PDB file of C-alpha atoms in Angstrom:
ATOM      1  CA  MET A   1      38.274  63.725 -20.789  1.00 45.00           C
ATOM      2  CA  GLU A   2      39.155  60.239 -19.674  1.00 42.00           C
ATOM      3  CA  ILE A   3      36.433  57.873 -18.689  1.00 42.00           C
ATOM      4  CA  SER A   4      37.530  55.285 -16.192  1.00 43.00           C
ATOM      5  CA  GLN A   5      36.104  51.741 -16.428  1.00 43.00           C
ATOM      6  CA  GLN A   6      35.145  50.303 -13.084  1.00 41.00           C
ATOM      7  CA  ALA A   7      36.093  46.745 -12.337  1.00 42.00           C
ATOM      8  CA  GLY A   8      33.290  44.270 -12.976  1.00 41.00           C
ATOM      9  CA  TRP A   9      31.528  46.230 -15.714  1.00 40.00           C
ATOM     10  CA  CYS A  10      32.820  43.930 -18.404  1.00 38.00           C
ATOM     11  CA  LYS A  11      33.619  40.225 -18.125  1.00 42.00           C
ATOM     12  CA  LYS A  12      35.283  37.869 -20.520  1.00 45.00           C
ATOM     13  CA  PRO A  13      32.663  35.664 -22.232  1.00 47.00           C
ATOM     14  CA  ALA A  14      32.640  32.093 -21.002  1.00 47.00           C
ATOM     15  CA  SER A  15      34.001  29.565 -23.454  1.00 51.00           C
ATOM     16  CA  PRO A  16      31.541  27.117 -25.103  1.00 48.00           C
ATOM     17  CA  MET A  17      33.223  24.251 -23.285  1.00 46.00           C
ATOM     18  CA  ASN A  18      32.703  25.843 -19.867  1.00 49.00           C
ATOM     19  CA  THR A  19      29.066  26.585 -20.713  1.00 41.00           C
ATOM     20  CA  ARG A  20      28.394  22.961 -21.632  1.00 46.00           C
ATOM     21  CA  VAL A  21      30.049  21.749 -18.444  1.00 42.00           C
ATOM     22  CA  ALA A  22      27.941  24.129 -16.349  1.00 41.00           C
ATOM     23  CA  LEU A  23      24.709  23.100 -18.072  1.00 37.00           C
ATOM     24  CA  GLU A  24      25.537  19.421 -17.597  1.00 48.00           C
ATOM     25  CA  ALA A  25      26.187  19.995 -13.896  1.00 44.00           C
ATOM     26  CA  VAL A  26      22.822  21.757 -13.530  1.00 34.00           C
ATOM     27  CA  ARG A  27      21.066  18.946 -15.422  1.00 41.00           C
ATOM     28  CA  ASN A  28      22.650  16.262 -13.241  1.00 45.00           C
ATOM     29  CA  THR A  29      21.716  18.175 -10.104  1.00 36.00           C
ATOM     30  CA  ALA A  30      18.120  18.472 -11.281  1.00 34.00           C
ATOM     31  CA  TRP A  31      17.885  14.734 -12.011  1.00 35.00           C
ATOM     32  CA  THR A  32      19.391  13.971  -8.610  1.00 34.00           C
ATOM     33  CA  ILE A  33      16.734  16.106  -6.914  1.00 33.00           C
ATOM     34  CA  VAL A  34      13.966  14.370  -8.892  1.00 32.00           C
ATOM     35  CA  LEU A  35      15.260  10.894  -8.046  1.00 33.00           C
ATOM     36  CA  LEU A  36      15.677  11.728  -4.358  1.00 33.00           C
ATOM     37  CA  THR A  37      12.171  13.197  -4.280  1.00 33.00           C
ATOM     38  CA  SER A  38      10.723  10.074  -5.917  1.00 32.00           C
ATOM     39  CA  ALA A  39      12.544   7.828  -3.466  1.00 31.00           C
ATOM     40  CA  ALA A  40      11.255   9.891  -0.547  1.00 32.00           C
ATOM     41  CA  VAL A  41       7.669   9.636  -1.832  1.00 36.00           C
ATOM     42  CA  MET A  42       7.940   5.872  -2.330  1.00 38.00           C
ATOM     43  CA  GLY A  43       9.510   5.422   1.080  1.00 35.00           C
ATOM     44  CA  ALA A  44       6.787   7.465   2.743  1.00 39.00           C
ATOM     45  CA  SER A  45       3.905   5.720   0.977  1.00 48.00           C
ATOM     46  CA  GLY A  46       5.252   2.161   0.870  1.00 84.00           C
ATOM     47  CA  ILE A  47       3.162  -0.843  -0.151  1.00 92.00           C
ATOM     48  CA  SER A  48      -0.034  -1.783   1.650  1.00 95.00           C
ATOM     49  CA  ARG A  49      -0.335  -5.546   2.022  1.00 94.00           C
ATOM     50  CA  VAL A  50      -3.918  -6.710   1.767  1.00 95.00           C
ATOM     51  CA  SER A  51      -5.488 -10.162   1.721  1.00 92.00           C
ATOM     52  CA  ALA A  52      -8.760 -11.531   0.437  1.00 92.00           C
ATOM     53  CA  ASN A  53     -10.495 -14.881   0.874  1.00 88.00           C
ATOM     54  CA  LEU A  54     -10.854 -17.035  -2.212  1.00 89.00           C
ATOM     55  CA  GLY A  55     -14.223 -16.440  -3.884  1.00 91.00           C
ATOM     56  CA  HIS A  56     -14.969 -13.255  -1.934  1.00 94.00           C
ATOM     57  CA  SER A  57     -14.832  -9.621  -3.081  1.00 96.00           C
ATOM     58  CA  THR A  58     -12.206  -7.044  -2.166  1.00 97.00           C
ATOM     59  CA  VAL A  59     -11.870  -3.273  -2.661  1.00 97.00           C
ATOM     60  CA  MET A  60      -8.782  -1.067  -2.969  1.00 98.00           C
ATOM     61  CA  THR A  61      -8.904   2.740  -2.882  1.00 97.00           C
ATOM     62  CA  CYS A  62      -6.918   5.577  -4.446  1.00 96.00           C
ATOM     63  CA  PRO A  63      -5.112   8.524  -2.824  1.00 94.00           C
ATOM     64  CA  ASN A  64      -7.595  11.093  -1.519  1.00 92.00           C
ATOM     65  CA  ARG A  65      -7.063  14.148  -3.717  1.00 92.00           C
ATOM     66  CA  THR A  66      -9.352  16.891  -5.024  1.00 91.00           C
ATOM     67  CA  ASN A  67      -9.729  18.312  -8.521  1.00 92.00           C
ATOM     68  CA  ILE A  68      -8.494  15.124 -10.157  1.00 94.00           C
ATOM     69  CA  SER A  69      -8.007  15.216 -13.916  1.00 95.00           C
ATOM     70  CA  MET A  70      -7.060  11.566 -14.460  1.00 96.00           C
ATOM     71  CA  VAL A  71      -6.964   8.284 -12.557  1.00 97.00           C
ATOM     72  CA  THR A  72      -5.266   5.037 -13.615  1.00 97.00           C
ATOM     73  CA  TRP A  73      -5.166   1.568 -12.064  1.00 98.00           C
ATOM     74  CA  LYS A  74      -2.193  -0.602 -13.081  1.00 97.00           C
ATOM     75  CA  ILE A  75      -2.472  -4.293 -12.190  1.00 97.00           C
ATOM     76  CA  ASN A  76       0.504  -6.646 -12.323  1.00 96.00           C
ATOM     77  CA  PRO A  77      -0.524 -10.198 -11.334  1.00 94.00           C
ATOM     78  CA  LYS A  78       2.028 -12.879 -10.493  1.00 89.00           C
ATOM     79  CA  THR A  79       0.842 -14.803 -13.519  1.00 85.00           C
ATOM     80  CA  GLY A  80      -0.716 -13.474 -16.696  1.00 86.00           C
ATOM     81  CA  HIS A  81      -0.648 -10.080 -18.373  1.00 91.00           C
ATOM     82  CA  GLN A  82      -0.772  -6.570 -16.954  1.00 94.00           C
ATOM     83  CA  CYS A  83      -4.163  -4.889 -17.087  1.00 96.00           C
ATOM     84  CA  THR A  84      -5.109  -1.229 -16.760  1.00 97.00           C
ATOM     85  CA  LEU A  85      -8.158   0.893 -16.011  1.00 97.00           C
ATOM     86  CA  ALA A  86      -8.055   4.588 -16.845  1.00 97.00           C
ATOM     87  CA  TYR A  87     -10.469   7.516 -16.618  1.00 97.00           C
ATOM     88  CA  LEU A  88     -10.153  11.105 -17.909  1.00 96.00           C
ATOM     89  CA  ILE A  89     -12.428  13.350 -15.877  1.00 92.00           C
ATOM     90  CA  ASP A  90     -12.705  16.354 -18.220  1.00 91.00           C
ATOM     91  CA  LYS A  91     -13.535  14.157 -21.221  1.00 92.00           C
ATOM     92  CA  ASP A  92     -15.627  11.641 -19.241  1.00 92.00           C
ATOM     93  CA  TRP A  93     -13.655   8.915 -21.024  1.00 94.00           C
ATOM     94  CA  THR A  94     -12.815   5.453 -19.667  1.00 94.00           C
ATOM     95  CA  GLU A  95     -10.505   2.735 -20.952  1.00 95.00           C
ATOM     96  CA  LYS A  96     -10.162  -0.889 -19.867  1.00 95.00           C
ATOM     97  CA  ASN A  97      -7.270  -2.909 -21.211  1.00 95.00           C
ATOM     98  CA  SER A  98      -6.844  -6.695 -20.729  1.00 93.00           C
ATOM     99  CA  CYS A  99      -8.767  -6.752 -17.433  1.00 95.00           C
ATOM    100  CA  SER A 100     -11.156  -9.514 -16.429  1.00 93.00           C
ATOM    101  CA  ASP A 101     -14.857  -8.711 -16.148  1.00 94.00           C
ATOM    102  CA  ARG A 102     -14.476  -9.366 -12.399  1.00 96.00           C
ATOM    103  CA  ILE A 103     -12.076  -6.400 -12.082  1.00 96.00           C
ATOM    104  CA  ASN A 104     -13.710  -3.009 -12.474  1.00 96.00           C
ATOM    105  CA  TRP A 105     -14.510   0.336 -10.883  1.00 97.00           C
ATOM    106  CA  ARG A 106     -16.501  -0.067  -7.694  1.00 96.00           C
ATOM    107  CA  SER A 107     -18.889   2.608  -8.890  1.00 92.00           C
ATOM    108  CA  ARG A 108     -18.752   5.613 -11.201  1.00 90.00           C
ATOM    109  CA  PRO A 109     -15.087   6.637 -11.504  1.00 92.00           C
ATOM    110  CA  ASP A 110     -15.940  10.345 -11.743  1.00 88.00           C
ATOM    111  CA  TRP A 111     -16.720  10.363  -8.004  1.00 87.00           C
ATOM    112  CA  ASP A 112     -15.398   6.999  -6.708  1.00 93.00           C
ATOM    113  CA  GLN A 113     -12.059   5.789  -8.052  1.00 95.00           C
ATOM    114  CA  ALA A 114     -11.923   2.600  -5.935  1.00 97.00           C
ATOM    115  CA  LEU A 115     -11.192  -0.734  -7.619  1.00 97.00           C
ATOM    116  CA  GLU A 116     -13.313  -3.802  -6.871  1.00 97.00           C
ATOM    117  CA  ILE A 117     -12.457  -7.441  -7.572  1.00 97.00           C
ATOM    118  CA  GLN A 118     -15.379  -9.835  -7.457  1.00 97.00           C
ATOM    119  CA  GLN A 119     -14.993 -13.568  -6.806  1.00 95.00           C
ATOM    120  CA  VAL A 120     -11.277 -13.254  -6.052  1.00 94.00           C
ATOM    121  CA  GLY A 121      -9.143 -16.056  -7.500  1.00 91.00           C
ATOM    122  CA  LYS A 122      -5.543 -17.171  -6.992  1.00 87.00           C
ATOM    123  CA  ALA A 123      -4.603 -15.584 -10.332  1.00 91.00           C
ATOM    124  CA  ASP A 124      -5.507 -12.165  -8.879  1.00 95.00           C
ATOM    125  CA  GLU A 125      -2.506 -12.189  -6.532  1.00 94.00           C
ATOM    126  CA  GLY A 126       0.020  -9.475  -7.347  1.00 96.00           C
ATOM    127  CA  ASN A 127       0.661  -5.740  -7.258  1.00 97.00           C
ATOM    128  CA  TYR A 128      -1.977  -3.037  -7.731  1.00 98.00           C
ATOM    129  CA  THR A 129      -1.180   0.663  -8.211  1.00 98.00           C
ATOM    130  CA  CYS A 130      -3.567   3.606  -8.327  1.00 98.00           C
ATOM    131  CA  GLU A 131      -2.275   6.870  -9.793  1.00 97.00           C
ATOM    132  CA  VAL A 132      -4.279  10.088  -9.603  1.00 97.00           C
ATOM    133  CA  VAL A 133      -3.313  13.340 -11.321  1.00 96.00           C
ATOM    134  CA  ASN A 134      -4.234  16.910 -10.450  1.00 95.00           C
ATOM    135  CA  ALA A 135      -2.622  20.349 -10.683  1.00 94.00           C
ATOM    136  CA  ASP A 136      -0.303  19.519  -7.768  1.00 94.00           C
ATOM    137  CA  GLY A 137       1.222  16.454  -9.454  1.00 95.00           C
ATOM    138  CA  ASN A 138       0.919  12.669  -9.604  1.00 96.00           C
ATOM    139  CA  PHE A 139       0.041  10.642  -6.490  1.00 96.00           C
ATOM    140  CA  HIS A 140       0.296   6.883  -6.068  1.00 96.00           C
ATOM    141  CA  ARG A 141      -1.019   4.197  -3.745  1.00 97.00           C
ATOM    142  CA  LEU A 142       0.457   0.703  -3.985  1.00 97.00           C
ATOM    143  CA  TYR A 143      -1.009  -2.608  -2.824  1.00 98.00           C
ATOM    144  CA  HIS A 144       0.160  -6.198  -2.748  1.00 97.00           C
ATOM    145  CA  LEU A 145      -2.763  -8.629  -2.773  1.00 96.00           C
ATOM    146  CA  THR A 146      -2.571 -12.129  -1.250  1.00 91.00           C
ATOM    147  CA  VAL A 147      -5.419 -14.597  -1.756  1.00 89.00           C
ATOM    148  CA  LEU A 148      -6.221 -16.859   1.207  1.00 86.00           C
ATOM    149  CA  VAL A 149      -7.810 -20.288   0.863  1.00 83.00           C
ATOM    150  CA  ALA A 150      -9.619 -21.977   3.763  1.00 80.00           C
ATOM    151  CA  PRO A 151      -8.077 -25.350   4.698  1.00 83.00           C
ATOM    152  CA  ARG A 152      -9.670 -28.713   4.054  1.00 85.00           C
ATOM    153  CA  MET A 153      -9.497 -30.589   7.323  1.00 84.00           C
ATOM    154  CA  ALA A 154      -9.574 -34.301   8.082  1.00 85.00           C
ATOM    155  CA  LEU A 155      -9.588 -36.001  11.491  1.00 83.00           C
ATOM    156  CA  TYR A 156      -9.466 -39.771  11.881  1.00 83.00           C
ATOM    157  CA  CYS A 157      -7.998 -42.621  13.895  1.00 81.00           C
ATOM    158  CA  ASP A 158      -5.128 -44.658  12.495  1.00 80.00           C
ATOM    159  CA  ASP A 159      -4.748 -48.462  12.723  1.00 78.00           C
ATOM    160  CA  HIS A 160      -3.342 -48.109  16.249  1.00 74.00           C
ATOM    161  CA  GLY A 161      -6.242 -46.009  17.518  1.00 72.00           C
ATOM    162  CA  ASN A 162      -4.237 -42.747  17.517  1.00 78.00           C
ATOM    163  CA  SER A 163      -5.857 -39.478  16.573  1.00 83.00           C
ATOM    164  CA  VAL A 164      -4.560 -38.018  13.289  1.00 86.00           C
ATOM    165  CA  CYS A 165      -5.335 -34.478  12.173  1.00 87.00           C
ATOM    166  CA  GLU A 166      -4.689 -33.104   8.669  1.00 88.00           C
ATOM    167  CA  ALA A 167      -5.164 -29.635   7.184  1.00 87.00           C
ATOM    168  CA  GLU A 168      -4.608 -28.953   3.493  1.00 85.00           C
ATOM    169  CA  THR A 169      -4.491 -25.425   2.085  1.00 81.00           C
ATOM    170  CA  VAL A 170      -2.473 -23.123  -0.113  1.00 72.00           C
ATOM    171  CA  LYS A 171       0.212 -21.044   1.587  1.00 70.00           C
ATOM    172  CA  PRO A 172       0.298 -19.839   4.278  1.00 77.00           C
ATOM    173  CA  ALA A 173       0.085 -23.274   5.835  1.00 83.00           C
ATOM    174  CA  ALA A 174      -2.347 -23.974   8.648  1.00 85.00           C
ATOM    175  CA  GLU A 175      -1.142 -24.605  12.204  1.00 86.00           C
ATOM    176  CA  ILE A 176      -2.183 -27.662  14.221  1.00 85.00           C
ATOM    177  CA  SER A 177      -2.116 -28.040  17.976  1.00 84.00           C
ATOM    178  CA  TRP A 178      -3.780 -30.387  20.488  1.00 83.00           C
ATOM    179  CA  VAL A 179      -5.625 -30.178  23.783  1.00 79.00           C
ATOM    180  CA  PRO A 180      -4.244 -31.691  25.929  1.00 73.00           C
ATOM    181  CA  GLU A 181      -0.765 -30.987  24.556  1.00 78.00           C
ATOM    182  CA  SER A 182       0.857 -33.551  22.327  1.00 80.00           C
ATOM    183  CA  ASN A 183       4.472 -34.703  22.178  1.00 79.00           C
ATOM    184  CA  SER A 184       4.350 -34.971  18.386  1.00 80.00           C
ATOM    185  CA  THR A 185       5.622 -32.389  15.918  1.00 83.00           C
ATOM    186  CA  PRO A 186       3.401 -31.560  12.910  1.00 87.00           C
ATOM    187  CA  ARG A 187       4.773 -32.440   9.475  1.00 89.00           C
ATOM    188  CA  ALA A 188       4.263 -30.132   6.495  1.00 89.00           C
ATOM    189  CA  ASP A 189       4.263 -31.578   2.966  1.00 88.00           C
ATOM    190  CA  SER A 190       4.369 -29.200  -0.011  1.00 86.00           C
ATOM    191  CA  HIS A 191       2.759 -30.231  -3.315  1.00 81.00           C
ATOM    192  CA  GLY A 192       3.336 -29.195  -6.899  1.00 75.00           C
ATOM    193  CA  ASN A 193      -0.010 -27.415  -7.154  1.00 70.00           C
ATOM    194  CA  GLY A 194       1.006 -24.895  -4.473  1.00 73.00           C
ATOM    195  CA  THR A 195      -0.881 -26.523  -1.596  1.00 79.00           C
ATOM    196  CA  VAL A 196       0.583 -27.566   1.751  1.00 86.00           C
ATOM    197  CA  THR A 197      -0.701 -30.432   3.868  1.00 89.00           C
ATOM    198  CA  VAL A 198       0.058 -30.314   7.578  1.00 90.00           C
ATOM    199  CA  VAL A 199      -0.267 -33.663   9.393  1.00 91.00           C
ATOM    200  CA  SER A 200      -0.151 -34.158  13.152  1.00 90.00           C
ATOM    201  CA  ARG A 201      -0.544 -37.439  15.068  1.00 87.00           C
ATOM    202  CA  PHE A 202      -1.573 -37.096  18.706  1.00 84.00           C
ATOM    203  CA  ALA A 203       0.942 -38.468  21.207  1.00 78.00           C
ATOM    204  CA  ALA A 204      -0.279 -38.107  24.782  1.00 66.00           C
ATOM    205  CA  ARG A 205       2.111 -36.817  27.443  1.00 64.00           C
ATOM    206  CA  SER A 206       0.237 -38.823  30.050  1.00 60.00           C
ATOM    207  CA  THR A 207      -1.947 -41.915  30.125  1.00 57.00           C
ATOM    208  CA  ASN A 208      -4.880 -39.866  31.422  1.00 57.00           C
ATOM    209  CA  ALA A 209      -5.339 -38.004  28.147  1.00 56.00           C
ATOM    210  CA  LYS A 210      -8.777 -38.792  26.730  1.00 63.00           C
ATOM    211  CA  ASN A 211     -10.734 -37.378  23.828  1.00 72.00           C
ATOM    212  CA  PRO A 212      -7.893 -35.208  22.442  1.00 77.00           C
ATOM    213  CA  THR A 213      -8.967 -32.088  20.593  1.00 81.00           C
ATOM    214  CA  CYS A 214      -7.289 -31.028  17.352  1.00 84.00           C
ATOM    215  CA  ILE A 215      -7.052 -27.259  16.842  1.00 84.00           C
ATOM    216  CA  VAL A 216      -6.462 -25.980  13.306  1.00 86.00           C
ATOM    217  CA  SER A 217      -5.633 -22.280  13.032  1.00 85.00           C
ATOM    218  CA  HIS A 218      -5.515 -20.296   9.797  1.00 84.00           C
ATOM    219  CA  ALA A 219      -6.087 -16.708   8.699  1.00 79.00           C
ATOM    220  CA  THR A 220      -9.309 -17.679   6.900  1.00 77.00           C
ATOM    221  CA  LEU A 221     -10.968 -19.657   9.710  1.00 68.00           C
ATOM    222  CA  ASN A 222     -13.874 -18.175  11.638  1.00 51.00           C
ATOM    223  CA  GLU A 223     -15.937 -21.230  12.622  1.00 46.00           C
ATOM    224  CA  THR A 224     -15.679 -23.984  15.229  1.00 49.00           C
ATOM    225  CA  LYS A 225     -16.472 -27.625  14.455  1.00 47.00           C
ATOM    226  CA  SER A 226     -16.190 -30.696  16.655  1.00 50.00           C
ATOM    227  CA  ILE A 227     -16.432 -34.386  15.851  1.00 50.00           C
ATOM    228  CA  ASN A 228     -15.887 -37.739  17.532  1.00 49.00           C
ATOM    229  CA  CYS A 229     -13.857 -40.272  15.592  1.00 46.00           C
ATOM    230  CA  SER A 230     -14.587 -43.974  16.019  1.00 45.00           C
ATOM    231  CA  SER A 231     -12.209 -46.938  15.756  1.00 44.00           C
ATOM    232  CA  ARG A 232     -13.658 -47.688  12.316  1.00 41.00           C
ATOM    233  CA  LYS A 233     -11.160 -45.148  10.882  1.00 43.00           C
ATOM    234  CA  LEU A 234     -13.958 -43.284   9.119  1.00 42.00           C
ATOM    235  CA  PRO A 235     -12.467 -39.885   8.162  1.00 45.00           C
ATOM    236  CA  PHE A 236     -14.506 -36.741   8.443  1.00 42.00           C
ATOM    237  CA  VAL A 237     -13.555 -34.062   5.913  1.00 44.00           C
ATOM    238  CA  CYS A 238     -14.771 -30.530   6.433  1.00 42.00           C
ATOM    239  CA  SER A 239     -14.082 -27.246   4.717  1.00 41.00           C
ATOM    240  CA  VAL A 240     -13.848 -24.797   7.586  1.00 43.00           C
ATOM    241  CA  SER A 241     -13.759 -21.167   7.013  1.00 37.00           C
ATOM    242  CA  CYS A 242     -10.037 -18.680  12.876  1.00 36.00           C
ATOM    243  CA  LEU A 243     -10.513 -22.002  14.712  1.00 43.00           C
ATOM    244  CA  ALA A 244     -11.569 -25.619  14.150  1.00 45.00           C
ATOM    245  CA  LEU A 245     -11.922 -28.105  16.990  1.00 48.00           C
ATOM    246  CA  CYS A 246     -12.042 -31.856  16.504  1.00 45.00           C
ATOM    247  CA  SER A 247     -11.979 -34.596  19.162  1.00 45.00           C
ATOM    248  CA  CYS A 248     -11.303 -38.265  18.599  1.00 42.00           C
ATOM    249  CA  THR A 249     -12.699 -41.166  20.606  1.00 42.00           C
ATOM    250  CA  LYS A 250     -13.270 -44.843  19.874  1.00 38.00           C
ATOM    251  CA  THR A 251     -17.024 -44.925  20.262  1.00 35.00           C
ATOM    252  CA  SER A 252     -19.081 -42.994  17.730  1.00 33.00           C
ATOM    253  CA  VAL A 253     -19.065 -40.349  15.057  1.00 34.00           C
ATOM    254  CA  THR A 254     -21.143 -37.270  15.833  1.00 33.00           C
ATOM    255  CA  LEU A 255     -21.268 -33.661  14.820  1.00 32.00           C
ATOM    256  CA  ALA A 256     -21.365 -30.980  17.532  1.00 34.00           C
TER     257      ALA A 256
END
């Protein structure tokens, strides 16, 4: 009796070369999917830009996930070495590598993974990344920290009796304006130590302008100060921490 062989029951074995080519194609496809997924996650999360006043404290938090097995903070300052904080939940084990005493967990990392920086300094500027791990994967939150310094402000009268207003700070530079409006354009001078001094000399648009007021605006300012500047050219220097008001006359020096 003849036994017929249906088509498709037996196939010719693939050659080793074809097998390697197929495996390489699958591997490349897998890596492409991983890279595209990583790019999508980074694009969705992005970098949170935060700022802190010099000498103050600031806090940064981690992604909100449950059943965390590990959390790691990676800190890359603009200057200096990278530092890391790590915590393994199941082993109740912490590690701190090359971090300042001012940089630490806000509380117990087993229930609060936030990072706190006390007495923020200019050297703390840079990138901060929190990575948490659980059964669903690795999750990241990225920050870029900028440290703000309140301007030092000086208001005085020059030899010609004109009001001169100066504001010195690190970047971003302060902004100076006048009330009533002035015809002059502020001048910004950058220095080697990273500071910027903005100087503005009041030039009245009319002869009726009296007691001009200098307005210094900066992200760190939240106080208002006023002074009167006499013809004795005695400068008043104040460290102001949103808005500073100074008026210049030729009679006396007083504090509002």
